[in-house]
Short mmCIF file of C-alpha atoms and ligand atoms in Angstrom, two decimals:
data_model
loop_
_atom_site.label_atom_id
_atom_site.label_comp_id
_atom_site.label_asym_id
_atom_site.label_seq_id
_atom_site.Cartn_x
_atom_site.Cartn_y
_atom_site.Cartn_z
CA MET A 1 66.81 -22.84 -4.17
CA PRO A 2 64.13 -24.67 -6.22
CA LEU A 3 61.92 -27.39 -4.74
CA VAL A 4 64.00 -30.46 -3.85
CA THR A 5 63.32 -34.18 -3.42
CA SER A 6 63.73 -35.76 0.03
CA THR A 7 66.71 -37.95 -0.96
CA GLU A 8 69.48 -35.76 0.47
CA MET A 9 67.36 -34.67 3.46
CA PHE A 10 66.65 -38.25 4.49
CA LYS A 11 70.30 -39.29 4.15
CA LYS A 12 71.37 -36.49 6.49
CA ALA A 13 68.47 -37.12 8.87
CA TYR A 14 69.22 -40.85 9.08
CA ASP A 15 72.90 -40.23 9.82
CA GLY A 16 72.17 -37.33 12.17
CA GLY A 17 69.49 -39.04 14.27
CA TYR A 18 66.72 -36.55 13.53
CA ALA A 19 63.59 -36.47 11.34
CA ILE A 20 62.10 -34.11 8.78
CA GLY A 21 58.68 -32.69 9.63
CA ALA A 22 55.99 -33.28 7.04
CA PHE A 23 53.17 -30.82 7.56
CA ASN A 24 49.90 -30.78 5.61
CA VAL A 25 49.00 -27.57 3.81
CA ASN A 26 45.54 -26.44 2.76
CA ASN A 27 45.72 -22.64 2.55
CA MET A 28 48.06 -19.65 2.53
CA GLU A 29 48.19 -19.09 6.29
CA ILE A 30 49.25 -22.68 6.96
CA VAL A 31 51.98 -22.53 4.28
CA GLN A 32 53.24 -19.24 5.73
CA GLY A 33 53.15 -20.35 9.38
CA ILE A 34 55.13 -23.52 8.64
CA THR A 35 57.74 -22.04 6.32
CA GLU A 36 58.35 -18.93 8.46
CA ALA A 37 59.06 -21.26 11.39
CA CYS A 38 61.49 -23.31 9.26
CA ALA A 39 63.28 -20.19 8.05
CA GLU A 40 63.70 -18.92 11.61
CA VAL A 41 65.28 -22.12 12.91
CA ASN A 42 67.05 -23.22 9.69
CA SER A 43 65.13 -26.43 9.15
CA PRO A 44 64.42 -28.36 5.95
CA VAL A 45 60.73 -29.24 5.55
CA ILE A 46 58.23 -31.34 3.62
CA LEU A 47 54.98 -29.59 2.69
CA GLN A 48 52.40 -32.20 1.88
CA VAL A 49 49.10 -32.05 0.08
CA SER A 50 46.36 -34.66 0.45
CA LYS A 51 43.67 -35.63 -2.02
CA GLY A 52 41.27 -33.66 0.21
CA ALA A 53 43.51 -30.60 0.09
CA ARG A 54 43.56 -30.74 -3.70
CA ALA A 55 39.77 -31.04 -3.75
CA TYR A 56 39.45 -28.09 -1.32
CA ALA A 57 42.04 -25.61 -2.56
CA ASN A 58 42.77 -26.84 -6.11
CA HIS A 59 46.10 -28.29 -7.29
CA THR A 60 47.31 -25.10 -8.97
CA TYR A 61 46.62 -22.84 -5.99
CA LEU A 62 48.51 -25.18 -3.67
CA VAL A 63 51.51 -25.52 -6.01
CA LYS A 64 51.66 -21.75 -6.46
CA LEU A 65 51.42 -21.13 -2.70
CA VAL A 66 54.32 -23.51 -2.14
CA GLU A 67 56.28 -21.90 -4.97
CA ALA A 68 55.71 -18.54 -3.26
CA ALA A 69 57.10 -19.99 -0.03
CA VAL A 70 60.16 -21.21 -1.96
CA ILE A 71 60.75 -17.68 -3.29
CA GLU A 72 60.21 -16.09 0.13
CA ASN A 73 62.47 -18.58 1.93
CA PRO A 74 65.34 -19.17 -0.50
CA ASN A 75 67.61 -20.87 2.04
CA ILE A 76 65.18 -23.57 3.14
CA PRO A 77 65.12 -26.92 1.31
CA ILE A 78 61.40 -27.57 0.66
CA VAL A 79 59.84 -30.78 -0.71
CA LEU A 80 56.34 -30.71 -2.21
CA HIS A 81 54.81 -34.12 -1.48
CA LEU A 82 51.51 -35.87 -2.24
CA ASP A 83 50.13 -37.34 1.00
CA HIS A 84 48.20 -40.63 0.75
CA GLY A 85 48.00 -40.82 -3.04
CA PRO A 86 45.09 -43.24 -3.55
CA ASP A 87 45.95 -44.46 -7.07
CA PHE A 88 48.38 -44.23 -10.00
CA GLU A 89 46.39 -41.47 -11.74
CA THR A 90 46.54 -39.11 -8.74
CA CYS A 91 50.27 -39.73 -8.33
CA LYS A 92 50.84 -39.14 -12.05
CA SER A 93 48.87 -35.91 -11.95
CA CYS A 94 51.05 -34.62 -9.08
CA ILE A 95 54.29 -35.80 -10.73
CA ASP A 96 53.27 -34.05 -13.96
CA GLY A 97 52.09 -31.04 -11.96
CA GLY A 98 55.28 -30.02 -10.15
CA PHE A 99 55.49 -32.23 -7.03
CA THR A 100 58.93 -33.58 -6.11
CA SER A 101 57.67 -36.49 -4.02
CA VAL A 102 54.53 -38.66 -3.93
CA MET A 103 53.09 -41.24 -1.60
CA ILE A 104 51.20 -44.15 -3.08
CA ASP A 105 49.08 -45.58 -0.30
CA ALA A 106 47.90 -49.04 -1.30
CA SER A 107 48.25 -50.29 2.28
CA GLY A 108 44.57 -51.29 2.31
CA GLU A 109 45.13 -53.70 -0.62
CA SER A 110 46.66 -57.17 -0.60
CA PHE A 111 50.46 -57.40 -0.43
CA GLU A 112 50.65 -58.34 -4.13
CA GLU A 113 48.38 -55.48 -5.24
CA ASN A 114 50.31 -53.04 -3.04
CA VAL A 115 53.55 -54.19 -4.72
CA ARG A 116 52.01 -53.90 -8.20
CA VAL A 117 50.63 -50.37 -7.93
CA THR A 118 53.62 -49.08 -5.94
CA ARG A 119 55.99 -50.45 -8.60
CA GLN A 120 53.91 -48.75 -11.30
CA VAL A 121 54.13 -45.38 -9.51
CA VAL A 122 57.86 -45.81 -8.82
CA GLU A 123 58.61 -46.46 -12.50
CA TYR A 124 56.77 -43.32 -13.61
CA ALA A 125 58.06 -41.16 -10.73
CA HIS A 126 61.72 -42.13 -11.08
CA ALA A 127 61.59 -41.51 -14.82
CA HIS A 128 60.55 -37.94 -13.92
CA GLY A 129 63.02 -37.33 -11.06
CA VAL A 130 60.38 -37.74 -8.34
CA VAL A 131 60.70 -39.93 -5.23
CA VAL A 132 58.07 -42.30 -3.83
CA GLU A 133 56.87 -43.15 -0.32
CA ALA A 134 54.88 -46.37 0.08
CA GLU A 135 53.08 -47.93 3.06
CA LEU A 136 52.91 -51.39 4.61
CA GLY A 137 50.57 -52.00 7.54
CA THR A 138 47.35 -50.11 8.29
CA LEU A 139 46.91 -47.18 10.65
CA ALA A 140 43.66 -46.62 12.50
CA GLY A 141 41.86 -43.28 12.26
CA VAL A 142 40.45 -40.97 9.60
CA GLU A 143 42.32 -39.83 6.50
CA ASP A 144 40.46 -38.16 3.66
CA ASP A 145 37.27 -40.18 3.10
CA VAL A 146 38.78 -43.41 4.48
CA LYS A 147 38.01 -44.33 8.11
CA VAL A 148 39.86 -47.32 9.54
CA LYS A 149 38.49 -48.74 12.81
CA ALA A 150 41.06 -49.70 15.46
CA GLU A 151 40.10 -53.37 15.11
CA ASP A 152 40.79 -53.24 11.35
CA SER A 153 44.22 -51.65 11.72
CA SER A 154 47.31 -53.83 11.69
CA TYR A 155 50.95 -53.40 12.59
CA THR A 156 53.54 -53.72 9.85
CA ARG A 157 55.01 -57.24 9.63
CA PRO A 158 58.82 -56.80 9.67
CA GLU A 159 59.22 -60.04 7.70
CA ASP A 160 57.49 -58.34 4.70
CA VAL A 161 59.48 -55.13 4.43
CA GLN A 162 62.61 -56.30 2.63
CA GLU A 163 60.74 -58.06 -0.15
CA PHE A 164 58.38 -55.08 -0.50
CA VAL A 165 61.16 -52.52 -0.83
CA GLU A 166 63.19 -54.70 -3.21
CA ARG A 167 60.25 -55.46 -5.48
CA THR A 168 58.82 -51.94 -5.58
CA GLY A 169 61.97 -49.79 -5.56
CA CYS A 170 60.24 -47.26 -3.27
CA ASP A 171 62.41 -44.57 -1.68
CA SER A 172 60.87 -44.55 1.81
CA LEU A 173 58.41 -46.70 3.71
CA ALA A 174 55.59 -45.72 6.07
CA ILE A 175 55.00 -48.33 8.75
CA ALA A 176 52.32 -48.93 11.37
CA ILE A 177 53.69 -49.16 14.93
CA GLY A 178 50.73 -47.77 16.88
CA THR A 179 50.27 -44.22 15.62
CA SER A 180 46.94 -43.30 14.04
CA HIS A 181 45.34 -40.43 12.17
CA GLY A 182 43.26 -37.62 13.65
CA ALA A 183 42.81 -36.04 17.08
CA TYR A 184 41.20 -39.10 18.69
CA LYS A 185 43.96 -41.64 18.40
CA PHE A 186 42.97 -43.78 21.35
CA THR A 187 39.77 -44.36 23.29
CA PRO A 188 39.92 -43.70 27.05
CA ALA A 189 39.59 -47.48 27.49
CA GLN A 190 42.89 -48.01 25.64
CA CYS A 191 44.69 -45.48 27.89
CA THR A 192 45.73 -45.22 31.52
CA ARG A 193 45.48 -41.97 33.52
CA ASN A 194 48.55 -40.30 35.01
CA GLU A 195 48.65 -38.56 38.41
CA LYS A 196 47.20 -35.37 36.82
CA GLY A 197 44.26 -37.35 35.40
CA ILE A 198 45.57 -37.00 31.85
CA LEU A 199 45.04 -39.94 29.48
CA VAL A 200 48.28 -41.75 28.63
CA PRO A 201 48.14 -43.89 25.46
CA PRO A 202 49.79 -47.28 24.98
CA PRO A 203 53.46 -46.94 23.93
CA LEU A 204 54.51 -47.22 20.30
CA ARG A 205 55.86 -50.61 19.18
CA PHE A 206 59.56 -49.75 19.10
CA ASP A 207 60.31 -53.47 18.84
CA ILE A 208 58.69 -53.50 15.38
CA LEU A 209 60.57 -50.34 14.34
CA GLU A 210 63.87 -51.89 15.46
CA GLU A 211 63.21 -55.10 13.56
CA VAL A 212 62.21 -53.19 10.42
CA SER A 213 65.42 -51.11 10.64
CA ARG A 214 67.52 -54.23 11.14
CA ARG A 215 66.08 -55.69 7.94
CA LEU A 216 66.39 -52.40 6.00
CA PRO A 217 69.67 -50.84 7.15
CA GLY A 218 70.03 -47.19 6.12
CA PHE A 219 66.52 -47.05 4.66
CA PRO A 220 64.28 -44.07 5.60
CA ILE A 221 61.17 -44.98 7.58
CA VAL A 222 58.09 -42.73 7.81
CA LEU A 223 55.60 -42.29 10.65
CA HIS A 224 52.11 -41.09 9.85
CA GLY A 225 49.52 -40.11 12.44
CA SER A 226 52.10 -38.42 14.64
CA SER A 227 50.23 -35.50 16.11
CA SER A 228 50.53 -35.18 19.87
CA VAL A 229 47.20 -33.38 20.30
CA PRO A 230 48.45 -30.53 22.55
CA GLN A 231 46.15 -30.41 25.54
CA ASP A 232 46.47 -26.60 25.78
CA TYR A 233 44.78 -26.29 22.41
CA VAL A 234 42.16 -28.93 23.20
CA LYS A 235 41.36 -26.91 26.35
CA MET A 236 41.27 -23.65 24.35
CA ILE A 237 38.79 -25.22 21.94
CA ASN A 238 36.63 -26.64 24.73
CA GLU A 239 36.65 -23.37 26.70
CA ASN A 240 35.51 -21.43 23.68
CA GLY A 241 32.47 -23.33 22.50
CA GLY A 242 34.08 -26.48 21.12
CA LYS A 243 33.41 -30.07 22.14
CA MET A 244 36.46 -32.32 21.87
CA PRO A 245 36.38 -34.61 24.88
CA ASP A 246 39.17 -37.16 25.33
CA ALA A 247 41.24 -36.11 22.29
CA VAL A 248 44.58 -37.90 22.76
CA GLY A 249 47.79 -37.99 20.72
CA ILE A 250 51.26 -39.54 20.63
CA PRO A 251 53.57 -38.35 23.44
CA GLU A 252 56.31 -36.14 22.01
CA GLU A 253 59.14 -38.03 23.78
CA GLN A 254 58.20 -41.16 21.84
CA LEU A 255 58.37 -39.28 18.53
CA ARG A 256 61.74 -37.86 19.53
CA LYS A 257 62.95 -41.38 20.20
CA ALA A 258 61.65 -42.57 16.80
CA ALA A 259 63.42 -39.60 15.14
CA SER A 260 66.70 -40.66 16.71
CA MET A 261 66.25 -44.11 15.12
CA SER A 262 65.52 -44.87 11.45
CA VAL A 263 62.43 -42.63 11.22
CA CYS A 264 63.34 -39.80 8.82
CA LYS A 265 59.87 -38.30 8.17
CA ILE A 266 57.18 -37.58 10.74
CA ASN A 267 53.72 -36.49 9.58
CA ILE A 268 51.91 -33.86 11.61
CA ASP A 269 48.59 -32.38 10.56
CA SER A 270 45.98 -32.54 13.32
CA ASP A 271 48.11 -30.51 15.76
CA LEU A 272 48.18 -27.58 13.34
CA ARG A 273 44.42 -27.84 12.84
CA LEU A 274 43.91 -27.73 16.61
CA ALA A 275 46.17 -24.68 16.92
CA MET A 276 44.29 -22.88 14.18
CA THR A 277 40.82 -23.80 15.45
CA GLY A 278 41.62 -23.07 19.11
CA THR A 279 43.10 -19.68 18.25
CA ILE A 280 40.16 -18.67 16.07
CA ARG A 281 37.57 -19.83 18.61
CA LYS A 282 39.31 -17.88 21.36
CA TYR A 283 39.59 -14.84 19.13
CA PHE A 284 35.86 -14.81 18.48
CA SER A 285 35.03 -15.32 22.17
CA GLU A 286 37.11 -12.25 22.94
CA HIS A 287 36.02 -10.20 19.91
CA PRO A 288 32.45 -11.20 19.08
CA ASP A 289 31.97 -8.06 16.99
CA HIS A 290 34.93 -8.65 14.63
CA PHE A 291 34.38 -9.96 11.12
CA ASP A 292 37.59 -9.24 9.18
CA PRO A 293 39.26 -12.61 8.36
CA ARG A 294 42.69 -10.98 8.53
CA GLN A 295 42.12 -10.20 12.20
CA TYR A 296 41.48 -13.80 13.26
CA LEU A 297 43.73 -15.53 10.73
CA LYS A 298 46.75 -13.51 11.82
CA PRO A 299 46.98 -14.95 15.37
CA ALA A 300 46.08 -18.39 13.97
CA ARG A 301 49.03 -18.22 11.55
CA SER A 302 51.29 -16.97 14.32
CA ASN A 303 50.34 -19.84 16.65
CA ILE A 304 50.91 -22.37 13.84
CA LYS A 305 54.37 -20.88 13.42
CA GLU A 306 55.15 -21.18 17.15
CA LEU A 307 53.88 -24.75 17.29
CA VAL A 308 55.93 -25.76 14.24
CA LYS A 309 59.04 -24.17 15.75
CA HIS A 310 58.50 -26.23 18.87
CA LYS A 311 58.13 -29.41 16.80
CA LEU A 312 61.26 -28.69 14.76
CA ILE A 313 63.42 -28.02 17.81
CA ASP A 314 62.01 -30.27 20.54
CA VAL A 315 60.49 -33.21 18.67
CA LEU A 316 62.10 -33.62 15.24
CA GLY A 317 65.52 -32.13 15.97
CA SER A 318 65.73 -30.74 12.42
CA ASN A 319 66.67 -27.18 13.43
CA ASP A 320 70.07 -25.87 12.25
CA LYS A 321 70.40 -28.71 9.74
CA ILE A 322 70.75 -26.59 6.59
O1 G3H B 1 46.41 -38.31 6.91
C1 G3H B 1 45.71 -37.42 6.48
C2 G3H B 1 46.05 -35.99 6.69
O2 G3H B 1 45.84 -35.59 8.01
C3 G3H B 1 45.32 -35.15 5.70
O3 G3H B 1 44.00 -35.02 6.08
O4 G3H B 1 42.79 -35.95 4.13
O5 G3H B 1 41.65 -34.41 5.75
O6 G3H B 1 43.38 -33.54 4.16
P1 G3H B 1 42.87 -34.72 4.95
P1 13P B 2 47.88 -36.65 12.34
O1 13P B 2 46.40 -36.76 12.14
O2 13P B 2 48.34 -37.37 13.56
O3 13P B 2 48.35 -35.23 12.33
O4 13P B 2 48.60 -37.39 11.10
C1 13P B 2 48.81 -36.72 9.90
C2 13P B 2 49.23 -37.64 8.81
O5 13P B 2 49.65 -38.76 9.00
C3 13P B 2 49.15 -37.11 7.44
O6 13P B 2 49.47 -38.08 6.50
ZN1 ZN B 3 48.94 -40.05 7.06
#
């Protein structure tokens, strides 16, 4: 089947109490690892491309890689989505260039400016059959060249969401309930330690999610910054020459709970980066004389695939939903 929008996917996910995984893609091995996992467990998927990914790999290469995945996996519904579109022009370029979904992220602007630019993107996107994700509230962490300090982040105000969705006409809404971007989501000072000495972050604000859902019944909510930072991969990195002390993510049970509520899209990027980096570091520790990229990218791709399968089945619940 050709690329699809997320409309049907989100409807089914909302009613079925699961979420669609949105994974960032930057190169061929990542596209292959994700889509092979989805094909094996019969899961729809969103492949998303950031401004940084477009700068790194080039728009055309990324679109063609995703189109190749569509051909190779004809049974899997695949959305091609712009992640964190910074302005109208970038969204327009992706809409004109084959994407089926875009995010306009004006969450750092005033409410009125966020409404204005989101509305502008929605009008253009809908006229071209493309859906739009918007954001209210500010996540902490690093995304592209924007770094938001924890003290400058802010939870979404449930009293704003209805007016925002009505005035903009957006198709889904990303909200801030305590997730954040990157592999260092919380400082050790923000966490407690469990009996094994592992850092446990503060729980997500499910009260805000519930209030948002009450005010927007049936409307798909999106969670960004939802990597769980698998400690096995952090350890693999640190044991093989890396230095990533105190990297902490969102516990998977909390994401599962969000998926069973109104959250229909969960964004995961850092976990795949950790899997790729850990695998490659370990490979070189064990094979210091190797230099063929195919040798070290093959196990990296395979571990991305296994990690994505785990997310689809145990976290998102989107397996066997085709
Ligand atoms: O939220 C941002 C995503 O993790 C993409 O990261 O901007 O480094 O491509 P990037
Ligand atoms: P993570 O850094 O938690 O993987 O978040 C990714 C994301 O939100 C992409 O938009
Ligand atoms: Zn994000």
